[in-house]
Coordinates of C-alpha atoms (C1' of nucleotides) in Angstrom, one line a residue:
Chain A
X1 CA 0.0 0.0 0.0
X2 CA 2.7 2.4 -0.7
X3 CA 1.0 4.2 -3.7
X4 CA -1.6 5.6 -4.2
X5 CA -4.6 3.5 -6.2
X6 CA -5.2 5.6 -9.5
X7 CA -7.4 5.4 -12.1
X8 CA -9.1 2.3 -12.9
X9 CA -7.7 0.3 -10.4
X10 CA -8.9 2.7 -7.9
X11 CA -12.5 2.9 -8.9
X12 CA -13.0 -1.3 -9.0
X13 CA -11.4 -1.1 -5.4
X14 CA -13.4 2.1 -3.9
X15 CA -16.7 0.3 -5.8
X16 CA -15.9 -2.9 -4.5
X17 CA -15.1 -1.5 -0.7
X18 CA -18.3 0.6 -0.8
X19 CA -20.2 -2.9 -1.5
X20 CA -18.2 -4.6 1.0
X21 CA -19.5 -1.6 3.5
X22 CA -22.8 -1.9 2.4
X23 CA -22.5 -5.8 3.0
X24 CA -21.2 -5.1 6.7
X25 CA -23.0 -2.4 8.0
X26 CA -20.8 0.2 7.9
X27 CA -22.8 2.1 5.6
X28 CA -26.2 2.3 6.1
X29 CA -28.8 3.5 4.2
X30 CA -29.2 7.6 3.1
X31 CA -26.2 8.0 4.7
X32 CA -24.0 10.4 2.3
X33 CA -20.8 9.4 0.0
X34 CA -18.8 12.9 0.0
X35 CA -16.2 12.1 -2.4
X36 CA -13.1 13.7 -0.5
X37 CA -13.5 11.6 2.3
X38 CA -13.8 8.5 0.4
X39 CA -10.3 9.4 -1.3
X40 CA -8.8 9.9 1.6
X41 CA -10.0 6.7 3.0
X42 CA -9.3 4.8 0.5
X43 CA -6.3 6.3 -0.5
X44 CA -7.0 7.3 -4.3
X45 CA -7.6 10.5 -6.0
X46 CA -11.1 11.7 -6.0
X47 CA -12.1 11.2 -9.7
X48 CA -11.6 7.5 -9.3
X49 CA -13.8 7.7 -6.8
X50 CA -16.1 9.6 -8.6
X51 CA -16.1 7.0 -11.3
X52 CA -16.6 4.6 -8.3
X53 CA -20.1 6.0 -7.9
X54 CA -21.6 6.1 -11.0
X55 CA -20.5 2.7 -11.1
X56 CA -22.3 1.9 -7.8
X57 CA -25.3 4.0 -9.1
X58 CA -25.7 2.0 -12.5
X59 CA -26.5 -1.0 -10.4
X60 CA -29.0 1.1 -8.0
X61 CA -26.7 1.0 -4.9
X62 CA -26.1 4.9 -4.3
X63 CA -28.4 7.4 -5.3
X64 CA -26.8 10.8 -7.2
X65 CA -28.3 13.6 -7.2
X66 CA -26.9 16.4 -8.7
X67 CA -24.6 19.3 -6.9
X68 CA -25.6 17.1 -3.9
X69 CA -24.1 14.6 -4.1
X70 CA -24.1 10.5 -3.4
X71 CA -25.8 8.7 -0.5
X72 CA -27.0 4.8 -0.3
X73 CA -30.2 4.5 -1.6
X74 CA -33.4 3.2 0.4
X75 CA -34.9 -0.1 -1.0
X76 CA -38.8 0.3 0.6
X77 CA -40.0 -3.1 1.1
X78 CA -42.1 -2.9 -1.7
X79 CA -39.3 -2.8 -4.2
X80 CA -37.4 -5.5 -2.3
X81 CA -40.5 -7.9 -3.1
X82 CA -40.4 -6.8 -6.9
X83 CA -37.2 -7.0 -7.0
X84 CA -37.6 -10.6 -5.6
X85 CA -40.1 -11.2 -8.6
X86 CA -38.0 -10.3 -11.1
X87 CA -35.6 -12.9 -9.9
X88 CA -37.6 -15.6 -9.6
X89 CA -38.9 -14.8 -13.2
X90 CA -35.1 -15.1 -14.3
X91 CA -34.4 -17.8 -12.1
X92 CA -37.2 -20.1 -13.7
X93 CA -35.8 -19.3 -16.6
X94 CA -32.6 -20.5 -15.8
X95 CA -34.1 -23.4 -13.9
X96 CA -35.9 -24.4 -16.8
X97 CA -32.5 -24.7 -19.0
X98 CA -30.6 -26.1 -16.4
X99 CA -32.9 -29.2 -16.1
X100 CA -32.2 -29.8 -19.9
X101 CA -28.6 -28.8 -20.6
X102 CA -26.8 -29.1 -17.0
X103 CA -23.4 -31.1 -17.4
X104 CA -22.9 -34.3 -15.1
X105 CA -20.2 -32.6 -13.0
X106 CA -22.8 -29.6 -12.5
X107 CA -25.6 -32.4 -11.6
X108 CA -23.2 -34.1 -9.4
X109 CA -22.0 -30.7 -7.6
X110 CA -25.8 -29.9 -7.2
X111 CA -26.7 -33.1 -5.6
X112 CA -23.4 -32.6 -3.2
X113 CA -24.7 -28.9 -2.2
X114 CA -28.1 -30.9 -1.0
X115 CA -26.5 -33.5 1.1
X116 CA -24.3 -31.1 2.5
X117 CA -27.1 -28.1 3.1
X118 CA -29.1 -30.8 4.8
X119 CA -25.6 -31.7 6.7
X120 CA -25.5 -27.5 7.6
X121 CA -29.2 -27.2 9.2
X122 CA -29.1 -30.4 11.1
X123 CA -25.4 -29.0 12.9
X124 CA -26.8 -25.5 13.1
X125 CA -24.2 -24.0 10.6
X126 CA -26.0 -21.0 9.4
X127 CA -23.0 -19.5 7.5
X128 CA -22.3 -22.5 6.1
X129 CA -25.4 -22.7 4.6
X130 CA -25.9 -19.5 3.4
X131 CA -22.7 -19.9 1.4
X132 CA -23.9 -23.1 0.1
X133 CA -27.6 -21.2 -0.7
X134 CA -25.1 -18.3 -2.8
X135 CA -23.1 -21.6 -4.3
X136 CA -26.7 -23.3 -5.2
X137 CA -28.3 -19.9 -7.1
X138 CA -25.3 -19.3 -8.9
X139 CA -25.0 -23.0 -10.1
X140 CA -28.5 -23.1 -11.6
X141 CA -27.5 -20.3 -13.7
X142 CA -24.2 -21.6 -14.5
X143 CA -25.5 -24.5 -15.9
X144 CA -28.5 -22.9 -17.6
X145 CA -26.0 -21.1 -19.6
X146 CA -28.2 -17.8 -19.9
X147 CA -24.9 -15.2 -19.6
X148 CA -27.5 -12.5 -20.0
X149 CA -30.0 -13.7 -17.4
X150 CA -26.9 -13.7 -15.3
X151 CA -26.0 -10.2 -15.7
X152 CA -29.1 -9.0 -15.2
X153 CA -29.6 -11.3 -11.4
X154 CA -25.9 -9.6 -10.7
X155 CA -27.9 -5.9 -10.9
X156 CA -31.0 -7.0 -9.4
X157 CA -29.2 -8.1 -6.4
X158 CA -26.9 -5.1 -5.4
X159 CA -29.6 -3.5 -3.8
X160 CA -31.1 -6.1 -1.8
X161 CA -27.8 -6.5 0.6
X162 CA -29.4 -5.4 3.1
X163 CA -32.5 -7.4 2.7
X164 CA -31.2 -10.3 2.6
X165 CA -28.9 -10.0 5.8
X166 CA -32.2 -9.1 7.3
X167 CA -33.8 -12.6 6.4
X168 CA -31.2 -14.8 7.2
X169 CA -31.3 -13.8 11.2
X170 CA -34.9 -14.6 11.1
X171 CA -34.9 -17.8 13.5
X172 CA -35.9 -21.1 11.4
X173 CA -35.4 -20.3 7.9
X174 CA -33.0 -22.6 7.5
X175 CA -35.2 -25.2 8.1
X176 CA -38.0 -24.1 6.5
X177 CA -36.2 -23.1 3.3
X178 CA -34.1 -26.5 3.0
X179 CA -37.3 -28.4 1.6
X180 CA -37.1 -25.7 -1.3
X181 CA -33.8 -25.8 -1.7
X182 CA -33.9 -29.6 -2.6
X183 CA -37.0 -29.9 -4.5
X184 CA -35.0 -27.2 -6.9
X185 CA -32.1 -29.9 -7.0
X186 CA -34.8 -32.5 -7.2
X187 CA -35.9 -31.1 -10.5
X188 CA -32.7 -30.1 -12.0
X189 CA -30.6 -33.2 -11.2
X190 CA -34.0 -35.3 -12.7
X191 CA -33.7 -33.1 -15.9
X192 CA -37.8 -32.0 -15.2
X193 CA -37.8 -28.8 -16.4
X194 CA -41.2 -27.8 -15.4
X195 CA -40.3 -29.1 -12.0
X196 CA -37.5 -26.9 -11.9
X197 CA -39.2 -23.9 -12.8
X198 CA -42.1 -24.7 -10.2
X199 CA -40.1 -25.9 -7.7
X200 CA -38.0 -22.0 -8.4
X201 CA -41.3 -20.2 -8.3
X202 CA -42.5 -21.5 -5.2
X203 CA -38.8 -21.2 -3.2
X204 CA -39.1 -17.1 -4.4
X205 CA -42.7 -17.1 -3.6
X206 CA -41.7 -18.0 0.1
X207 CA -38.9 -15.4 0.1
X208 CA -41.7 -13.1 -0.6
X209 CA -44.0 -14.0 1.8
X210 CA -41.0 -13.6 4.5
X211 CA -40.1 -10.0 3.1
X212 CA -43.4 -9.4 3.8
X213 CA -44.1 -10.3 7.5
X214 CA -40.2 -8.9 8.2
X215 CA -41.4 -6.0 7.2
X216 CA -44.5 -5.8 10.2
X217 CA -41.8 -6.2 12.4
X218 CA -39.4 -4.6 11.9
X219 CA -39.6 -0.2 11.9
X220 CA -39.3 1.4 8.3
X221 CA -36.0 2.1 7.3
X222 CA -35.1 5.5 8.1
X223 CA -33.8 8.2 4.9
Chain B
X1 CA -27.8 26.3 -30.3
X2 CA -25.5 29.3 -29.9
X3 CA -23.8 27.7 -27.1
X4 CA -22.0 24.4 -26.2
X5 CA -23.3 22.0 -24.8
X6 CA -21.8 21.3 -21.8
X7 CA -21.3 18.7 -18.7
X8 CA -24.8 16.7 -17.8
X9 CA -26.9 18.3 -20.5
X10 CA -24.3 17.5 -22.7
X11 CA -23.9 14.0 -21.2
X12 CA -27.9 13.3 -21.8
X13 CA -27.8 14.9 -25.2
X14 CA -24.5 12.9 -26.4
X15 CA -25.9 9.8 -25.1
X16 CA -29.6 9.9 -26.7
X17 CA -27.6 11.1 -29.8
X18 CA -25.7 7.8 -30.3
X19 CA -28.9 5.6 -29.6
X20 CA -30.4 7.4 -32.3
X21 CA -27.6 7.0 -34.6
X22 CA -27.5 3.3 -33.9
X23 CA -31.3 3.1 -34.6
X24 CA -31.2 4.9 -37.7
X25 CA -28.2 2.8 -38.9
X26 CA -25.5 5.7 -38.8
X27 CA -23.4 3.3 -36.3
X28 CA -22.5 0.4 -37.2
X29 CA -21.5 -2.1 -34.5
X30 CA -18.0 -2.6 -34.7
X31 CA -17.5 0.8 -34.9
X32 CA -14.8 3.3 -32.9
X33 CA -16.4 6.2 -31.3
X34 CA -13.4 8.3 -30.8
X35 CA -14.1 11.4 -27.8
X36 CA -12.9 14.2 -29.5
X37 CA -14.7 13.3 -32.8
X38 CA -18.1 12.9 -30.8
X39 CA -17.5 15.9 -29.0
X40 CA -16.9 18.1 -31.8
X41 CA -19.6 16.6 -33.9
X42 CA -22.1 16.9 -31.1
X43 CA -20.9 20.3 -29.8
X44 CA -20.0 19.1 -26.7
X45 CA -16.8 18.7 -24.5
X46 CA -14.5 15.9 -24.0
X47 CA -15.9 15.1 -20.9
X48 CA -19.6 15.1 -21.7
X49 CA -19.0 12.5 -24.5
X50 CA -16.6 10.4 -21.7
X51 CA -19.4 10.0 -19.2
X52 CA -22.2 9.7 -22.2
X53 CA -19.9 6.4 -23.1
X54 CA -19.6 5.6 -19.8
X55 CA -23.6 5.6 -19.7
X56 CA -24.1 3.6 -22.8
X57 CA -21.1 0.9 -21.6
X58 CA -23.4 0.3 -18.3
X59 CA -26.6 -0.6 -20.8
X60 CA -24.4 -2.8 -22.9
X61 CA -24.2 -0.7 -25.7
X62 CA -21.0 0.3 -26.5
X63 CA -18.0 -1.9 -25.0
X64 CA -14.8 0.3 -23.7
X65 CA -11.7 -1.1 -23.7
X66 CA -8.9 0.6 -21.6
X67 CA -6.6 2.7 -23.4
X68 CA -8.0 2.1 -26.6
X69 CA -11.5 3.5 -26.5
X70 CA -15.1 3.1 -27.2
X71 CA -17.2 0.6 -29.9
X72 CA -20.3 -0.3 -30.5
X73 CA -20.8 -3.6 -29.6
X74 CA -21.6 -6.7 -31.9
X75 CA -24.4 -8.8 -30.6
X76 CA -25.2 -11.7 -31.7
X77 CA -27.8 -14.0 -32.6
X78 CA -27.2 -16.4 -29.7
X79 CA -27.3 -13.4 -27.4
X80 CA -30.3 -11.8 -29.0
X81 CA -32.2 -15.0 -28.3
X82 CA -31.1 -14.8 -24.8
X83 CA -32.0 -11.1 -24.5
X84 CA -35.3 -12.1 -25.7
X85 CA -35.8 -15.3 -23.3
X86 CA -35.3 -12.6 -21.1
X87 CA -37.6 -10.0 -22.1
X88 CA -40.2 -13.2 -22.0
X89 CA -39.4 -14.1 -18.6
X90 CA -39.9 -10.3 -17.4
X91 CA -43.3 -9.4 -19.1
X92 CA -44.6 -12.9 -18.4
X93 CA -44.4 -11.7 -14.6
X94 CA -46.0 -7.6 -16.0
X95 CA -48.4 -9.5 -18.0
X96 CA -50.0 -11.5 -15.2
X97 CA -49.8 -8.6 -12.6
X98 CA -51.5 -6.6 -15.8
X99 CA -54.4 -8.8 -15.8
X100 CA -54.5 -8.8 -12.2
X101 CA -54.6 -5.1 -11.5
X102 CA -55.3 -2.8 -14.9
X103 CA -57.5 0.3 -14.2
X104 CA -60.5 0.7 -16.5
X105 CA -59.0 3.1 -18.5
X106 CA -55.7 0.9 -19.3
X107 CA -58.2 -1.7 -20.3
X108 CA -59.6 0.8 -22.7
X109 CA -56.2 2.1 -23.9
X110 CA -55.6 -1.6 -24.9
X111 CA -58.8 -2.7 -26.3
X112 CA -58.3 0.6 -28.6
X113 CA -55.2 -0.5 -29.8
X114 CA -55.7 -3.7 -31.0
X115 CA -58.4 -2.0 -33.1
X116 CA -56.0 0.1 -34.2
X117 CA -53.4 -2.6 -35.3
X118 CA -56.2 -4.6 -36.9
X119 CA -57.1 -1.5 -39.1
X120 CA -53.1 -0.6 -39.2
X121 CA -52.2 -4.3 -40.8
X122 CA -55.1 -4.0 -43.2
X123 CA -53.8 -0.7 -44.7
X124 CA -50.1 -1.6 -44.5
X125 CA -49.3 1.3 -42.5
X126 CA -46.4 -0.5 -40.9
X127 CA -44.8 2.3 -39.3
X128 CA -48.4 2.7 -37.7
X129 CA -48.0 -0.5 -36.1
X130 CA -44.8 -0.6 -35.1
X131 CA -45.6 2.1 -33.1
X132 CA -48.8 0.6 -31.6
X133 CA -46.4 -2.6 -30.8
X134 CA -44.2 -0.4 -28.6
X135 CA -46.9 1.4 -26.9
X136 CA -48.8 -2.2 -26.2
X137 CA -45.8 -3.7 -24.6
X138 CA -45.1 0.1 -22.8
X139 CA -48.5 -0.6 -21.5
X140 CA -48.9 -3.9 -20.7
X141 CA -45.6 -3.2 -18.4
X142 CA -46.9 0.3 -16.8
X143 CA -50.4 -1.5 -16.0
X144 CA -48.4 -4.0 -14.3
X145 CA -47.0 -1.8 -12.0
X146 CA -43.6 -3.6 -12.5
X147 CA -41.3 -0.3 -12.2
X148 CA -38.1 -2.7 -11.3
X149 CA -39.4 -4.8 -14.0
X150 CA -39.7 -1.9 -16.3
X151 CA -35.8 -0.7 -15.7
X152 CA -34.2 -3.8 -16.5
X153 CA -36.5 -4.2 -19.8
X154 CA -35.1 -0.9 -20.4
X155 CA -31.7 -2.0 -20.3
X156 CA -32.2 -5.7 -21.8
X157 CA -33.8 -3.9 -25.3
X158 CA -30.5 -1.4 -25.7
X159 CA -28.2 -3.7 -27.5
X160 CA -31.3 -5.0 -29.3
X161 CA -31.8 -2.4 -32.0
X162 CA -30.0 -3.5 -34.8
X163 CA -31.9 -6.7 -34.4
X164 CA -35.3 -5.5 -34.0
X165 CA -36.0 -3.7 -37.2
X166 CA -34.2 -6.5 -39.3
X167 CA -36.8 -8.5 -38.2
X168 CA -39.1 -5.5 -38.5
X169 CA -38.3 -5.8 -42.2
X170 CA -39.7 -9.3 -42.8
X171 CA -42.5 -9.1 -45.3
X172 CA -45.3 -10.9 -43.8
X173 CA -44.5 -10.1 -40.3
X174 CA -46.8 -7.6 -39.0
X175 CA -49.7 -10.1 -40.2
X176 CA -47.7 -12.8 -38.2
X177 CA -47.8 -11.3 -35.2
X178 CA -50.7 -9.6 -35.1
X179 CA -53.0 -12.5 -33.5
X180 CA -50.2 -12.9 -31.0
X181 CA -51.0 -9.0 -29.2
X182 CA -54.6 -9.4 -30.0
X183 CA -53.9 -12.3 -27.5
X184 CA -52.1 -10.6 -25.0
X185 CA -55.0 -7.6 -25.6
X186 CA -57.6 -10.3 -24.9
X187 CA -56.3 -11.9 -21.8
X188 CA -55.4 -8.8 -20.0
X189 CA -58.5 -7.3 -20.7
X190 CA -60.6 -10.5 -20.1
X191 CA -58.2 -10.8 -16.3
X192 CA -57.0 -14.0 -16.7
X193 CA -53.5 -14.0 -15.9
X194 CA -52.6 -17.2 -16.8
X195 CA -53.6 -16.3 -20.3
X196 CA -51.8 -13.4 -20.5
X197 CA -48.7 -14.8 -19.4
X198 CA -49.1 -17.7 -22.3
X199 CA -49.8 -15.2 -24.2
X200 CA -46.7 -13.3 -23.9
X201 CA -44.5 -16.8 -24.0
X202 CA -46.3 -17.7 -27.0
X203 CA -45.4 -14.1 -28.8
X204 CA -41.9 -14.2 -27.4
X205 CA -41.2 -17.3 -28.5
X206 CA -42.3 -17.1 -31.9
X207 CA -39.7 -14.0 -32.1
X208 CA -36.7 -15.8 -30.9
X209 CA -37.5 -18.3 -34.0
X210 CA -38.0 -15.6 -35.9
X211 CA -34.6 -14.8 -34.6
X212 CA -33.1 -17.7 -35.7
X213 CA -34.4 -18.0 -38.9
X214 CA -33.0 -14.6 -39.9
X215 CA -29.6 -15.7 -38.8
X216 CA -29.4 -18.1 -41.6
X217 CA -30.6 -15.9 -44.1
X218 CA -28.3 -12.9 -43.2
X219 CA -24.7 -12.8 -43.3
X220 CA -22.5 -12.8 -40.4
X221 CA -22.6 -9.3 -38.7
X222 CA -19.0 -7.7 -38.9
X223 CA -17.2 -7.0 -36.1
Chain C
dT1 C1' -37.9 33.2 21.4
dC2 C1' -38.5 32.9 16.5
dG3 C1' -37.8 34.0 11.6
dG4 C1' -34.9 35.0 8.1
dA5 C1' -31.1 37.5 5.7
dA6 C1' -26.2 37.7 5.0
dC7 C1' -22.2 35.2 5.2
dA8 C1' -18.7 31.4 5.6
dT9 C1' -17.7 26.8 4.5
dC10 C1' -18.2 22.6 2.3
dT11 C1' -18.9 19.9 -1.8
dT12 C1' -19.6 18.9 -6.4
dG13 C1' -19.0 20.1 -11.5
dT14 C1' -16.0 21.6 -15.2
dC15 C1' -12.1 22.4 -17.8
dA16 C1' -7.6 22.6 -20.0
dA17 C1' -3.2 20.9 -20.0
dC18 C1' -0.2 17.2 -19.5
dA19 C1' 1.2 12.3 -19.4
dA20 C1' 0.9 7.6 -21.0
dT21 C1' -0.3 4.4 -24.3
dC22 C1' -1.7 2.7 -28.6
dT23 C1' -2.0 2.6 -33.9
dC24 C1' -0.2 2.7 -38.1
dG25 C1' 2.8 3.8 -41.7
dT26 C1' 7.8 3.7 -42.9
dT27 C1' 12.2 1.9 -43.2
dG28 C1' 15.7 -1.3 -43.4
dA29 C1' 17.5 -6.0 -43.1
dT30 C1' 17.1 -10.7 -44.6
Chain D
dA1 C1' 8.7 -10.0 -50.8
dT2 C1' 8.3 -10.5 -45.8
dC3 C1' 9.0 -9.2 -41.4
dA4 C1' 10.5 -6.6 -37.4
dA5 C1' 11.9 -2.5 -35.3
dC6 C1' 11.1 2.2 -35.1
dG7 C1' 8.9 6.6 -34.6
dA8 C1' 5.3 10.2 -35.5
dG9 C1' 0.7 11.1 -34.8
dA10 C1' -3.5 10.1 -32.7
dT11 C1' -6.2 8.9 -28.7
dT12 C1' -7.3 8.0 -24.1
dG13 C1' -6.2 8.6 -19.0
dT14 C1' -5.1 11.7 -15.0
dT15 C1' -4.4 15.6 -12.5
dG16 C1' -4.9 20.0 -10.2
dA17 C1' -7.1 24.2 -10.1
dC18 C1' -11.0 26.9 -10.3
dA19 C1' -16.1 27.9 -10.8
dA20 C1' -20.7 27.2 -9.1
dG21 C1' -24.0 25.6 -6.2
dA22 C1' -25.6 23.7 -1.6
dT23 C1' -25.5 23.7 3.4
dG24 C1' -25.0 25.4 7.9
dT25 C1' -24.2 29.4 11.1
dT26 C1' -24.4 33.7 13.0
dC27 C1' -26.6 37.7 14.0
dC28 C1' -30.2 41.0 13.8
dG29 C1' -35.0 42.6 14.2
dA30 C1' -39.6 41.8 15.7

DNA sequence: TCGGAACATCTTGTCAACAATCTCGTTGAT
DNA sequence: ATCAACGAGATTGTTGACAAGATGTTCCGA
């Protein structure tokens, strides 16, 4: 860390720390982005970070408005459960091509992340499992070979950081998501694509539902 | 137009300015899109054209390669058929809200349209219906209340411009199609969201063949 | 005490010049 | 004739300074 991180290397980097933040709590959301700060705490010049954020604002993290500036934008609940719609449309769709074109190794990985997502909720290993849930989404697509679809779930899911830490506390999801979580490899690894799509739809449907009944309980996020 | 142009008007302006070039086959993809060229043509600065590229590289329309500048980028048939699987899988999910939830006056709007593309195909007015195709999918999406749905349509149909009026070009085509939105018309009006989404699928599909077949028939697009 | 006008400060937007890199035509050797 | 090395010109990347707008503070009058 001797130099300074210019140009593009310095805008993937701030972009990819702001994420990270975002991810972790640091930031939270409507808090403001002054670009100054940002250089200096990151060490680069101020028009890589400036780059940074239309980057970040492209995919609907940060908010610019201008002569004022950047701040992290507010997902309302409502958006979270489009957003969560969108994805299962695109998901299905991937589903659907999985279950007809998935390679053997790719059927053989997904039956492995079953067996060992059952393995994770029976010994209580939460982080485990969510990495095995990431592993899992991004395996359907993978095999479904949609490179676009795959672009557009990246976008959809910058956003929804915050969300999704949200859900993953709730106590018993785990366990009541697993069931989902294997009919989807059910389907895929037995090449049903209907199944697959179905078995997408209602796993999304679910996530739904939850978004909604978090949001009764918990307070609105503040702006 | 006595004066330049300059920073986010001139960002906007430079940005819309290459869209329509693309559409009305000025660009070709392939193409270099030098800064200082853009910016003199346009009236502009250097820096209004750089963040108008910047713009267009985050909808997939140009591609930017460091250090040697901006293109328009080749798509091809494989990723046009993707792009429209897509599009399917997104106004499947507008379509069946649409049926669910269109006001009386939406209904009205599309009812009068279909009229309109009935009359439209019988006198050959293509442009006329081509226009009426844009404003039924434009509707079908705002009735569905699908605003996240709605952005990422946006940005899938970018790239798609070169594609859309070769196939626009087809003799026959309009006639083709036409039964398929008088579908969509009648299931969204009728509220059966089932329907509509079939409906959709069934259009959707029939484009990505139509796709295909034009692939075989046209050469190879340069890059 | 409250409202608001004038001011100071902070922050973003813009530009022009400079630096770094790439492209392409030329030259010279084999 | 072919190829590689070279160099001039073209093009993008980066920086620092300045301009313009927004925000917050102070101070005065009612």
């Amino acid at each position: 860390m001797t130099d300074k991180l210019t140009g593009a290397a310095g805008r993937a980097y701030v972009a990819d720390a702001i994420r990270q933040a975002l991810r972790s709590g640091d930031l939270v959301p409507g808090q403001r982005l002054v670009e100054l700060d940002l250089a200096e705490a990151y060490g680069t010049t101020r028009g890589a970070v400036r780059e940074a954020l239309q980057d970040l604002a492209a995919e609907d993290i940060v908010e610019i408005v201008p002569r004022r500036g950047a701040r992290i934008r507010a997902v309302s609940v409502e958006e979270a459960v489009q957003i969560t719609e969108c994805r299962s449309a695109l998901e299905q769709l991937c589903a659907r091509k999985a279950a007809g074109r998935a390679s053997e190794e790719q059927r053989a990985e997904l039956r492995r992340i079953g067996a060992d997502m059952r393995q994770a909720v029976a010994d209580g290993a939460w982080d485990a499992y969510s990495a095995l849930n990431q592993r899992l989404h991004e395996l359907v697509i993978e095999a479904g070979g949609q490179e676009v679809a795959r672009r557009q779930l990246e976008r959809l899911n910058g956003p929804m950081v915050r969300f999704q830490f949200r859900l993953a506390l709730r106590p018993g999801r785990p366990a009541q998501s697993l069931p989902q979580h294997l009919a989807i490899i059910d389907a895929v690894t037995g090449a049903d694509p209907e199944a697959a799509a179905r078995a997408v739809a209602a796993h999304l449907d679910d996530v739904v539902e939850q978004l909604r009944v978090s949001a009764e309980r918990t307070p609105a996020p503040r702006v």
